[in-house]
Every structure is written in C-alpha cells, then in structure tokens.
Coordinates of C-alpha atoms in Angstrom, one line a residue:
X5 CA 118.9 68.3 190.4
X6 CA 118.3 71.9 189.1
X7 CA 121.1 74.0 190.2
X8 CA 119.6 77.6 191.4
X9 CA 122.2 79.7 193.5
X10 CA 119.4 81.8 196.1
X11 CA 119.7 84.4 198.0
X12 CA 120.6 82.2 201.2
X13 CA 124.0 82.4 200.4
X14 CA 124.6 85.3 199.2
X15 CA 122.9 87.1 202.6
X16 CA 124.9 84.5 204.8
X17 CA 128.3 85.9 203.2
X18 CA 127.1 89.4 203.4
X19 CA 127.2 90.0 199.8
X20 CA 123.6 91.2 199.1
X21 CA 121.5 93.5 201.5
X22 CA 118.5 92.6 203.4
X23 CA 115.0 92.5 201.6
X24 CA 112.8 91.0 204.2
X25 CA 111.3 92.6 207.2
X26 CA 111.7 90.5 210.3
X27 CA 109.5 88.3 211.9
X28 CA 109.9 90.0 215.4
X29 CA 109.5 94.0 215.5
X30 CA 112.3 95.7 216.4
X31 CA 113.3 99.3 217.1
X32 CA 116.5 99.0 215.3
X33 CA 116.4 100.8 211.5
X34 CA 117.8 98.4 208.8
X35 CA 121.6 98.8 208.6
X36 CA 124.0 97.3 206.0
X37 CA 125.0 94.3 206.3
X38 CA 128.4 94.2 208.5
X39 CA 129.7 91.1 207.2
X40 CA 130.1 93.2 203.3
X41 CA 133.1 92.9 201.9
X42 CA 134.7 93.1 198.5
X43 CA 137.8 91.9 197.7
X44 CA 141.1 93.3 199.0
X45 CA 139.4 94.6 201.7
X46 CA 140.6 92.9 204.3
X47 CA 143.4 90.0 205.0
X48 CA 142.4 86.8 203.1
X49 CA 143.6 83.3 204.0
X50 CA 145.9 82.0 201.1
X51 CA 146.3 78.3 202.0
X52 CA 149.1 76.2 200.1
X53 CA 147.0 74.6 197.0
X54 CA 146.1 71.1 197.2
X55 CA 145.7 71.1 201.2
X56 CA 142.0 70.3 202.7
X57 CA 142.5 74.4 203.6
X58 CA 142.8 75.5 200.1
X59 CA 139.9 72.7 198.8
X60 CA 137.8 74.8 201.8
X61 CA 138.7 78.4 200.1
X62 CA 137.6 76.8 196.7
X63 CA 134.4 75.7 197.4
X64 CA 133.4 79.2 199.0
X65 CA 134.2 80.7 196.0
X66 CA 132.7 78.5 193.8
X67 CA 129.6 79.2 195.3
X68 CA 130.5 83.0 196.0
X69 CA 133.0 84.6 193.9
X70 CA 133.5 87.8 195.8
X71 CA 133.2 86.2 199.4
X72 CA 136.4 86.9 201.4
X73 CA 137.8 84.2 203.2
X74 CA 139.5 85.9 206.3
X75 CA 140.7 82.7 208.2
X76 CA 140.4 78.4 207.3
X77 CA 141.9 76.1 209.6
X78 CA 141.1 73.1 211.7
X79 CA 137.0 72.5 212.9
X80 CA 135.8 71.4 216.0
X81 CA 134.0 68.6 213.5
X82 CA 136.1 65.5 212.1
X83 CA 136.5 65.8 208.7
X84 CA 135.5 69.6 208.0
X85 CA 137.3 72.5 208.2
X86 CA 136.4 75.8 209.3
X87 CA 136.4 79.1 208.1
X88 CA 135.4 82.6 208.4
X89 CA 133.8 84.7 206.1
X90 CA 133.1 88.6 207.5
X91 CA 133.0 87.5 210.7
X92 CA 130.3 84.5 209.6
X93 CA 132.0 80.9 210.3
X94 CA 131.0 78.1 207.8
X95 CA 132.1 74.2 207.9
X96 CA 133.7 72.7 204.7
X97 CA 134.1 68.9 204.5
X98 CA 137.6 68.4 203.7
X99 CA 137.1 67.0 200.0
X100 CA 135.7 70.8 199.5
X101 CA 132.5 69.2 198.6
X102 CA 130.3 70.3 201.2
X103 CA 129.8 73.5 203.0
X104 CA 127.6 74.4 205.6
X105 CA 126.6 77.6 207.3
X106 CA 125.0 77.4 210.6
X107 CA 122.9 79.7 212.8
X108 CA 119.8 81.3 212.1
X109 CA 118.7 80.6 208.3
X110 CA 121.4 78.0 207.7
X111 CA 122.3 75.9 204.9
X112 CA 124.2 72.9 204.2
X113 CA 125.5 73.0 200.4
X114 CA 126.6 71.0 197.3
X115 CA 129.8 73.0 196.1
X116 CA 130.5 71.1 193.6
X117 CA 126.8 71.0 192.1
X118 CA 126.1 74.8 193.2
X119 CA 123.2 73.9 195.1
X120 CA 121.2 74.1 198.0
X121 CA 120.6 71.1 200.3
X122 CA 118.8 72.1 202.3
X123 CA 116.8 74.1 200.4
X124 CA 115.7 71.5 198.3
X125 CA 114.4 69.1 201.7
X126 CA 112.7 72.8 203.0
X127 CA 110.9 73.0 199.3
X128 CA 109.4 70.2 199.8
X129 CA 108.0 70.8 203.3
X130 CA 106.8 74.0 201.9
X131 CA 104.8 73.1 199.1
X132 CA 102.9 70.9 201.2
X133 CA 102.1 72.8 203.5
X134 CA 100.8 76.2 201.2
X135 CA 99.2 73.3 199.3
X136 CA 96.8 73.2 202.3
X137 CA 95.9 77.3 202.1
X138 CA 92.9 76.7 199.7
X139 CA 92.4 78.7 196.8
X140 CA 89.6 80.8 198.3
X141 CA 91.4 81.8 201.2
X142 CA 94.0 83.7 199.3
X143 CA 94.6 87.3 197.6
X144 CA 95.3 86.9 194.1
X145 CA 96.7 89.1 191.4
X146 CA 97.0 87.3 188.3
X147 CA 97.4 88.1 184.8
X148 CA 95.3 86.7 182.0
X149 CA 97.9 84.0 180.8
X150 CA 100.3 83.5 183.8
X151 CA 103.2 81.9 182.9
X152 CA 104.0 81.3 186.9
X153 CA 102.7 81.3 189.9
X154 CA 104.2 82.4 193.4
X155 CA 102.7 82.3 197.0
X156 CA 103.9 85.6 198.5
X157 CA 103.1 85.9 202.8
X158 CA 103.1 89.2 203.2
X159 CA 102.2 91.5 205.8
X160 CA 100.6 95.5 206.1
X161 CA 103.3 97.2 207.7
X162 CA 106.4 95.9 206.3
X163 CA 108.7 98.4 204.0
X164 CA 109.3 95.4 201.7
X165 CA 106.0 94.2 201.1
X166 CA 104.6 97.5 200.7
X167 CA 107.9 98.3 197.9
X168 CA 106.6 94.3 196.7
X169 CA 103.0 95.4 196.2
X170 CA 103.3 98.6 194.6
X171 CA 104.7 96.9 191.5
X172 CA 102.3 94.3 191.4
X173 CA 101.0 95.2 188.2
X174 CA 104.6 95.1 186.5
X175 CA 104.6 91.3 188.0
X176 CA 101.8 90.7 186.4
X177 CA 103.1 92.1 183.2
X178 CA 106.1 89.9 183.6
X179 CA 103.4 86.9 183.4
X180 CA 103.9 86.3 187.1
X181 CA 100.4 85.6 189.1
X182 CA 100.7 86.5 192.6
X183 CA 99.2 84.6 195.5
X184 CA 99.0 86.4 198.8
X185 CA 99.2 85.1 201.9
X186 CA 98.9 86.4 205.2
X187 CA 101.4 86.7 208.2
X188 CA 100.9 89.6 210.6
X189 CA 104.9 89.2 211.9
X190 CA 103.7 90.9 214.9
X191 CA 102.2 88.2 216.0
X192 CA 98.3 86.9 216.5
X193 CA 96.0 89.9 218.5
X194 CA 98.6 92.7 217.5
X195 CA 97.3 95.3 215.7
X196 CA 98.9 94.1 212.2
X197 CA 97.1 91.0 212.9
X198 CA 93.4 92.8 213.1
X199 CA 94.0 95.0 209.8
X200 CA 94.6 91.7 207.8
X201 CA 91.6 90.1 209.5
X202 CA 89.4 93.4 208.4
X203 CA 91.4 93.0 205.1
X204 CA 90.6 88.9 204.7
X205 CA 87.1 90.0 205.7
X206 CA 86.7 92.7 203.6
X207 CA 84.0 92.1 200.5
X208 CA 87.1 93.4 198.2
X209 CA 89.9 91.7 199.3
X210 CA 92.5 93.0 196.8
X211 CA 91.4 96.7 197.2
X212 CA 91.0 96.1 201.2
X213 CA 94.7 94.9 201.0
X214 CA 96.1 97.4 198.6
X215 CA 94.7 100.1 200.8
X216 CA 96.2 98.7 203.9
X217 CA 99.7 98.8 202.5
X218 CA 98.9 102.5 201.2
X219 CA 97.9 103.8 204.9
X220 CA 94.3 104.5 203.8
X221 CA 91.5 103.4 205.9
X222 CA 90.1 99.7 205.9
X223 CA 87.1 99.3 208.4
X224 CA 87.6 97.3 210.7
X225 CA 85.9 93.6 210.3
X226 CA 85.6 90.5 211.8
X227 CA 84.8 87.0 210.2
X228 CA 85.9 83.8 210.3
X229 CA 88.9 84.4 208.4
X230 CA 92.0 82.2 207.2
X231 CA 94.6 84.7 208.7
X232 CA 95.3 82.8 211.5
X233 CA 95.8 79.1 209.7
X234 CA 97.9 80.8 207.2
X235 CA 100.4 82.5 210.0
X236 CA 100.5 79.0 211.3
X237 CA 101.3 77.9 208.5
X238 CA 104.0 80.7 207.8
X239 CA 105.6 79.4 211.3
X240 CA 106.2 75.9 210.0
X241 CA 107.4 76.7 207.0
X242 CA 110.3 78.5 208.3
X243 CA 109.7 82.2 207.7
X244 CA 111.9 84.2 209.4
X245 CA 110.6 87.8 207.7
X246 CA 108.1 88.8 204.9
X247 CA 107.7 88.7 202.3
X248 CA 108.7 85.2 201.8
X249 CA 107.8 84.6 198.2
X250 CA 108.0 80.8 197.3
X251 CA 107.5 79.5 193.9
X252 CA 105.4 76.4 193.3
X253 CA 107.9 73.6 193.7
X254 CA 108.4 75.6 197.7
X255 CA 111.9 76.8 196.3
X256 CA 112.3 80.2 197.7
X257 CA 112.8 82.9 196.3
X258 CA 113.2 85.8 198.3
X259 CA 112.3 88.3 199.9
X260 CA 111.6 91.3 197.6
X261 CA 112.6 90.8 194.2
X262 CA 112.4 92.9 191.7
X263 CA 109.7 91.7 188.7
X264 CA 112.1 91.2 186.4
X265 CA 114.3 89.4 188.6
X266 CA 111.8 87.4 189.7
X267 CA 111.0 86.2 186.0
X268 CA 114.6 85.3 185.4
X269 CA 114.7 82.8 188.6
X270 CA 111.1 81.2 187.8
X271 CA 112.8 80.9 184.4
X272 CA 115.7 78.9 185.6
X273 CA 113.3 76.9 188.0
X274 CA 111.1 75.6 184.9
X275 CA 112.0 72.0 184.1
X276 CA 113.3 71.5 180.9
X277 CA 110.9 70.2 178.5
X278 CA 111.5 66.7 177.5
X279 CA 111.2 66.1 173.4
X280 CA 108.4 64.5 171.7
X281 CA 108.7 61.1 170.8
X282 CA 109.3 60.3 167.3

C-alpha cells in the first residue's frame, strides 16, 4: 500500500490552514485554525516510555511531528487510549498502531505504515462514482501531453476555487490536466446553482466558466445540463467544501493546492513501474 500522508491529518491536528470553502454558506470569515500549535506552546503529556500512553504519543507523532499532545489517558473504548490534541480528541489502540480521529471528516490510520485507512476505502467509492460523470459533461483544461489527470468540483463563488482557477494554466504547465466538475455548495435552485447551469449550458464552456469565477457576465441559460448529477454525485462522495480535487485512483488531494505541490503528490501516487522482463 502506497504510503501518502494528506492533508486530513494535518487539518485534523490544526497544523495546516483551511483551503476549501464550505459546503454550507456561512457568514463567518475564515479564521485560523484554533487547534494551531507548535511546540512548547502549551503543556504536553510526557507519559513514562514503554506504557500503552507513551506508544499513544508515538504514533501521533509519527504521523505528525509538530502535533502537541496536551493530554493521553484511559478511552471510553477497550483497548484504545485517548488523547487530545489542540482541543481535538483522537483514539489510539494501545499497541500504538492505530489512530483514529472522529467527528466531521474523520479518519481511522495506520501509524505504523503512515497511511490513511480510510482514505484508501473512500478512494475507491470515489473513483466509481466520478467514473460515471462522462467525458462530455465535464470542463477540461488539459495540456498537450498530460502527465496526470485530476477531477476538481468546483464552484463560482468560492475564494479557493477562484485562487485554483486563476493558475490553471501553470497546472497545465506542470503536465497536470484538469477536469472540472460542478458543485454549486449552495445548494440546487440557489443562485450559484443557475450560474453553473448558464455556465454548463454555455456554447464555450471554459470561457463561460472562467468568466464566472472572474465576476464578468455569463447570460443566463438553460439546458439540460449535467450540474445537477454531478452535485449529486459531489454528495456521495463525501465533499464537505470545494474544491475537492481527487486524483484518478479517488485519493484526495485537497483542497487548493498549489501547482507545484499538486505535481509532487500525483508524483508520489504514481505506481512504481515494474521492470521489463529479461
């Protein structure tokens, strides 16, 4: 199993900021992340080694170095232990093998392997289910020779997608082809969800689009369009903001990432080539 550490952790211990725009609208602005911490910065639990309370410290910072463990003791679940993290609680089975955050966006993990359980059942759900958005149906920017491919839903109004788009062609020029897919996260019938049908209905899609997330005017259009098969789809696949950019195997990889960042985790995703025979 290809060990990739995503951003699911890192979020759930408040280590790395928020690059999605939520699902529901909300009046709030974005604020850091209150479960940030560095270490030193606040009282960390310092078990005695070799007890299932130290083995529970270890395997958070195996999968996150600069995570602060503020408390570890005994779980409301036989055989774990629990401990808090910023004000996060996570479960550790007591071999400090497994770890698992719960709550919205949760994960169950491999400490030892560095990888996401979890993730890897959810990859699989997803690709099947994007492999039903047909070819037609979605936005693509693509360079000549694409060395990947990622499905991105995206939506109009959202700071991130709009910060995503706007470097498309440096994407592209990283030999990334981009597949969009729509999710108005307002919701079918808002007003978000009408753009992206003119958009999708639109004789240019990809200038249609890129005007929308530029605030110039798209006319407003109606068709038969895919918008509403592909937020459905969104739904089951578990996205909780956009973009949700998923690389071809349903691994996913963010939120916004930055082109060159991007390239470096498809990278690491690419199965290793097996030798010719001989």
């Amino acid at each position: 199993m290809r060990a990739l550490r995503t951003s699911v952790l890192l979020v759930a211990f408040g280590v790395a900021s928020l690059t999605a725009c939520a699902k529901v609208p909300s009046d709030a602005a974005p604020r850091a992340s209150t479960l940030s911490r560095t270490a030193g910065s606040t009282a960390e639990a310092k078990p005695a080694a070799g007890t299932p309370d130290a083995r529970a410290v270890d395997a958070v910072r195996a999968l996150e170095p600069r995570a602060v463990v503020e408390h570890v003791g005994a779980a409301p679940i036989p055989g774990f232990r629990e401990v808090v993290v910023g004000g996060q609680v996570a479960y550790v089975s007591d071999d400090g093998r497994y770890l698992f955050i719960p709550g919205s966006g949760g994960a169950l993990y491999d400490a030892t392997q560095k990888t996401n359980l979890t993730e890897a059942s959810l990859g699989k759900l997803r690709s099947a289910l994007v492999a039903k958005i047909p070819a037609s149906d979605r936005i693509v920017y693509a360079p000549a020779n694409p060395k990947h491919r990622v499905t991105v839903f995206t939506d109009i109004s959202c700071g991130f997608c709009r910060k995503f788009h706007s470097e498309i062609a440096e994407y592209n020029r990283q030999g990334i082809a981009v597949e969009y897919v729509a999710f108005p996260r307002a919701g079918i019938g808002s007003e978000d969800y009408r753009q992206m049908v003119s958009v999708w209905c639109a004789p240019d899609r990809r200038k249609a689009l890129t005007d929308a997330k530029s605030d110039r005017p798209v006319p407003a259009r109606s068709c038969k369009s895919p918008v509403d098969m592909q937020y459905d789809i969104g739904q089951r696949a578990g996205l909780t903001g956009t973009p949700m950019v998923l690389a071809d195997d349903g691994t996913q990889l963010g939120g916004y990432v930055p082109p060159a960042r991007l390239r470096e985790l498809l990278d690491k995703l690419e199965p290793a080539k097996t030798p010719a025979a001989g």
